[in-house]
PDB file of C-alpha atoms in Angstrom:
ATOM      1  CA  UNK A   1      -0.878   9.712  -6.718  1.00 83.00           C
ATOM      2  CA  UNK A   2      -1.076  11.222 -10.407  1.00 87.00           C
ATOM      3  CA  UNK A   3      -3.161   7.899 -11.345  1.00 84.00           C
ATOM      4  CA  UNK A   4      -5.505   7.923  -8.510  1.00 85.00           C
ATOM      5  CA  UNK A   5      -6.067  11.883  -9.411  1.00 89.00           C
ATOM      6  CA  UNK A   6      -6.866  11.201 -13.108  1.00 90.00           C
ATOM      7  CA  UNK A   7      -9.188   8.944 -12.476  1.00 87.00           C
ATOM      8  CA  UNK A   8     -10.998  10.958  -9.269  1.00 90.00           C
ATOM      9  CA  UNK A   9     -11.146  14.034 -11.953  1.00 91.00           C
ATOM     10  CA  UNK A  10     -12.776  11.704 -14.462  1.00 90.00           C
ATOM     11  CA  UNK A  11     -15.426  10.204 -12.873  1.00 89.00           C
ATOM     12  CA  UNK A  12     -16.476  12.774  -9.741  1.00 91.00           C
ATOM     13  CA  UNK A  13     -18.368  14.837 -12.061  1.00 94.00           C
ATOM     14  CA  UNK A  14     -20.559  11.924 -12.607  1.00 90.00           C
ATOM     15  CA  UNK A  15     -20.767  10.814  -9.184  1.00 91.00           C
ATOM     16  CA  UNK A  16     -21.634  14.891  -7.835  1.00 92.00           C
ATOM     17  CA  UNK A  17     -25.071  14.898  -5.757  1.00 93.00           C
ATOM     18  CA  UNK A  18     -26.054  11.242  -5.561  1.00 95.00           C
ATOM     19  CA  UNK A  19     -26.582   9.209  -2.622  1.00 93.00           C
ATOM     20  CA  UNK A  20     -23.691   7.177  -0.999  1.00 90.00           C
ATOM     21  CA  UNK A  21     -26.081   3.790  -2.906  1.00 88.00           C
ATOM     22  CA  UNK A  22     -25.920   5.771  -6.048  1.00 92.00           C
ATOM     23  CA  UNK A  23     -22.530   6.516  -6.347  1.00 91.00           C
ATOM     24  CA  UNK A  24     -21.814   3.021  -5.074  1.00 86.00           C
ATOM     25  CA  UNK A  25     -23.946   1.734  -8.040  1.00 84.00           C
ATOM     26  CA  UNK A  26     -22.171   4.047 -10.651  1.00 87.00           C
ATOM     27  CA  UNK A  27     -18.937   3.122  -9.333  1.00 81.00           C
ATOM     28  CA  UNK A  28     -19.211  -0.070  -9.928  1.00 77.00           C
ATOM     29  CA  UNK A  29     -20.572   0.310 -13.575  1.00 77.00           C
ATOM     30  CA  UNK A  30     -17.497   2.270 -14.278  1.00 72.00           C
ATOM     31  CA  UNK A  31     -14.914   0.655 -12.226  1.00 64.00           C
ATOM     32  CA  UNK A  32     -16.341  -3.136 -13.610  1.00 62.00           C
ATOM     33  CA  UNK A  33     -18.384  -2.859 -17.020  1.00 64.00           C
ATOM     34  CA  UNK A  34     -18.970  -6.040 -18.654  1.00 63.00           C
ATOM     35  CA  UNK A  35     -16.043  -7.592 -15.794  1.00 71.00           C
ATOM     36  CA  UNK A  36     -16.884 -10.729 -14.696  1.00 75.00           C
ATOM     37  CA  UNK A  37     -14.378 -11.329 -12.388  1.00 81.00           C
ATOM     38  CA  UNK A  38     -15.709  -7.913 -10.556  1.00 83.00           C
ATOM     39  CA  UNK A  39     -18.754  -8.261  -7.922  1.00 83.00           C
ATOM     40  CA  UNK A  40     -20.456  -5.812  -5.134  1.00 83.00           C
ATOM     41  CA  UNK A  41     -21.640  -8.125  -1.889  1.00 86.00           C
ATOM     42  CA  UNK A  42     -24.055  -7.230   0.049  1.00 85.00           C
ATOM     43  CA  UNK A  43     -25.089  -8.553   3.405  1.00 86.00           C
ATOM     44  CA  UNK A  44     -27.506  -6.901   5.741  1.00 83.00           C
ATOM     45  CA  UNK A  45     -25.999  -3.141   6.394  1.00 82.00           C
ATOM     46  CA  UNK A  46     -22.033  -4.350   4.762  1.00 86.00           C
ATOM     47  CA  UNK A  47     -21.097  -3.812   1.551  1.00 89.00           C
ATOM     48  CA  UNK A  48     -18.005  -5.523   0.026  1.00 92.00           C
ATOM     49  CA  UNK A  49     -16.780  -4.673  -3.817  1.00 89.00           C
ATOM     50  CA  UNK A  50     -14.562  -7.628  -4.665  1.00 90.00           C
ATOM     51  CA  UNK A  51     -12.189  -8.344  -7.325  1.00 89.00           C
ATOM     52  CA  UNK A  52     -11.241 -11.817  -8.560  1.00 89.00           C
ATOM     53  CA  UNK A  53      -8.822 -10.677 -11.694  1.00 87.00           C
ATOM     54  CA  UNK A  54      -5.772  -7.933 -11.288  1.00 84.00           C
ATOM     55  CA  UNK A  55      -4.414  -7.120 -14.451  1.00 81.00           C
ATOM     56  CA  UNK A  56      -1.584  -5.746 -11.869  1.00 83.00           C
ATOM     57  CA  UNK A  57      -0.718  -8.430 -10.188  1.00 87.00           C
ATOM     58  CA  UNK A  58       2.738  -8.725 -11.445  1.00 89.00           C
ATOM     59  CA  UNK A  59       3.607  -5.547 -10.713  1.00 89.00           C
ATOM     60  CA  UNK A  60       1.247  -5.392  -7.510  1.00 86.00           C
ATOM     61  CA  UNK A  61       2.931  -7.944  -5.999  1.00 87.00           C
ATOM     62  CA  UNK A  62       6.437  -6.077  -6.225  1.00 89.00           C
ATOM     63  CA  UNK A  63       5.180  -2.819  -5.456  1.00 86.00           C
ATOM     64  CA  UNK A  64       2.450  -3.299  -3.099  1.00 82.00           C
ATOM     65  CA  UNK A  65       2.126   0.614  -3.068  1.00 82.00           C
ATOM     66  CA  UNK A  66      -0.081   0.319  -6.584  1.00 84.00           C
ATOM     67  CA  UNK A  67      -2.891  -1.233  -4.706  1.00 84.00           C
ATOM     68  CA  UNK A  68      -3.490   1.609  -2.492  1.00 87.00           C
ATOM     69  CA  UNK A  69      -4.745   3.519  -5.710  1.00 86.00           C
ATOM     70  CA  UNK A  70      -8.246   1.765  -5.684  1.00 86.00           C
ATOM     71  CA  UNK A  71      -8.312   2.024  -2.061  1.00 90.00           C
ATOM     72  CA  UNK A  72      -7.683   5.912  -2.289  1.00 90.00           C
ATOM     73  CA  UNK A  73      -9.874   6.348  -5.423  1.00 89.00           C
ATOM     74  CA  UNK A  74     -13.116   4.457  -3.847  1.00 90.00           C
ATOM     75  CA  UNK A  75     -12.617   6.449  -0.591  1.00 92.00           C
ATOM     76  CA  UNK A  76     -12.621  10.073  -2.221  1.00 91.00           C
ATOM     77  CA  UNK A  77     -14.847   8.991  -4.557  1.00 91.00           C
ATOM     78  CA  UNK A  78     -17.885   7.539  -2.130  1.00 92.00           C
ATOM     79  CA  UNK A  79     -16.964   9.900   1.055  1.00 92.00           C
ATOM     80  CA  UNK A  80     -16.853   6.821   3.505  1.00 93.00           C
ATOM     81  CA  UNK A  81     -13.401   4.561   4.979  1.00 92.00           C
ATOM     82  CA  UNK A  82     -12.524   1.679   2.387  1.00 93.00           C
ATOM     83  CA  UNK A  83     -11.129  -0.784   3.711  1.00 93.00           C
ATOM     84  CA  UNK A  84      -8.979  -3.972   2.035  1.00 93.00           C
ATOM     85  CA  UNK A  85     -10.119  -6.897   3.759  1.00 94.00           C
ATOM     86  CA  UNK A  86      -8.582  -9.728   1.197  1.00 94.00           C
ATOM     87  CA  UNK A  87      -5.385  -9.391  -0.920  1.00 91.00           C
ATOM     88  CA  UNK A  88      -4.326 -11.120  -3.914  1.00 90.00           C
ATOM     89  CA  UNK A  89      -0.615 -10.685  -2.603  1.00 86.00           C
ATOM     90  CA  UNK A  90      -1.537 -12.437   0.379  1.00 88.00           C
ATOM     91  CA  UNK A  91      -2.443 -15.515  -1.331  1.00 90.00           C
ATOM     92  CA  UNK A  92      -6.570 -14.561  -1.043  1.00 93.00           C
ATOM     93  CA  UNK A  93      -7.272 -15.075  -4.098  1.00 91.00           C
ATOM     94  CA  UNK A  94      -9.124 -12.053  -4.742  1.00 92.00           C
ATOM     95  CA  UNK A  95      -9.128  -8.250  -3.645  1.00 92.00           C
ATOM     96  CA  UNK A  96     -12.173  -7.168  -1.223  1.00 94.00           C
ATOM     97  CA  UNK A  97     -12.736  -3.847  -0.139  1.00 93.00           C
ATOM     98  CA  UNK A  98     -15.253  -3.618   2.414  1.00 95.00           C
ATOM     99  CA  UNK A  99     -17.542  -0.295   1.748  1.00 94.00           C
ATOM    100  CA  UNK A 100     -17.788   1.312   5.937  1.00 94.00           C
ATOM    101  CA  UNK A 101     -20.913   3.350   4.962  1.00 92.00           C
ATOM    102  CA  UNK A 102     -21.166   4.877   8.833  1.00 92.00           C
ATOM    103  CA  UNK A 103     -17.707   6.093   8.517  1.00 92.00           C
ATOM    104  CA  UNK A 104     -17.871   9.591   6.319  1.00 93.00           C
ATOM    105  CA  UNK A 105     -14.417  10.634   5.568  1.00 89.00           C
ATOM    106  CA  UNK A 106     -13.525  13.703   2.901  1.00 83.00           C
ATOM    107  CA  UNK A 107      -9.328  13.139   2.222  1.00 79.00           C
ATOM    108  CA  UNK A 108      -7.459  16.299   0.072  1.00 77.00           C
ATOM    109  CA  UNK A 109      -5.755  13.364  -1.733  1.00 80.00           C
ATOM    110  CA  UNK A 110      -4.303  10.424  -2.196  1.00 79.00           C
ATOM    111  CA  UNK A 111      -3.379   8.162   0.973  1.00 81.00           C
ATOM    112  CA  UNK A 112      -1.546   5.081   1.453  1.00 76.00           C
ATOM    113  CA  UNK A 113      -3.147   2.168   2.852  1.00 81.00           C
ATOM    114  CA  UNK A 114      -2.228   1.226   6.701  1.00 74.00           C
TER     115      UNK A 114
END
């Protein structure tokens, strides 16, 4: 919880007053600079940000409770339901969080993935 709050203090302030595309945008610059292994997908209306590295993993993959961070930190952060779609500790191969842009939320805090 203390690491998802650090890091929705940080970058809010630069988020504050832009669209839900905007924020998306800036997100990703922030969450991903220079990371190649770090994409946003778009297809018609669905947006996916997905994540082919996890400098985690080890530690993910004993402690599945870590990965709900980014889940928590992208929800606050862009208003809308993320959603985990792929898991690395499921043998996906990558992490994709699909972006539910029709589904506004506003959580106090940090929230475990179902």
């Amino acid at each position: 919880a203390e690491v998802a709050e650090t890091r929705v203090r940080r970058w809010e302030p630069l988020l504050r007053g832009k669209t839900l595309d905007e924020r998306l945008a800036l997100l990703t610059r922030i969450y991903g600079d220079d990371d190649p292994y770090m994409s946003v997908e778009t297809s018609g209306d669905e947006t996916r940000l997905v994540e082919r590295n996890c400098p985690y993993l080890n530690v993910a993959l004993q402690r599945p409770l870590l990965c709900s961070v980014t889940v928590s930190v992208l929800t606050r952060l862009l208003g809308v339901r993320v959603v985990r779609e792929k898991r690395f500790q499921a043998g996906d191969g990558c992490c994709a969080f699909r972006i539910l842009k029709d589904q506004p939320c506003t959580p106090a805090g940090f929230e475990l993935e179902p």
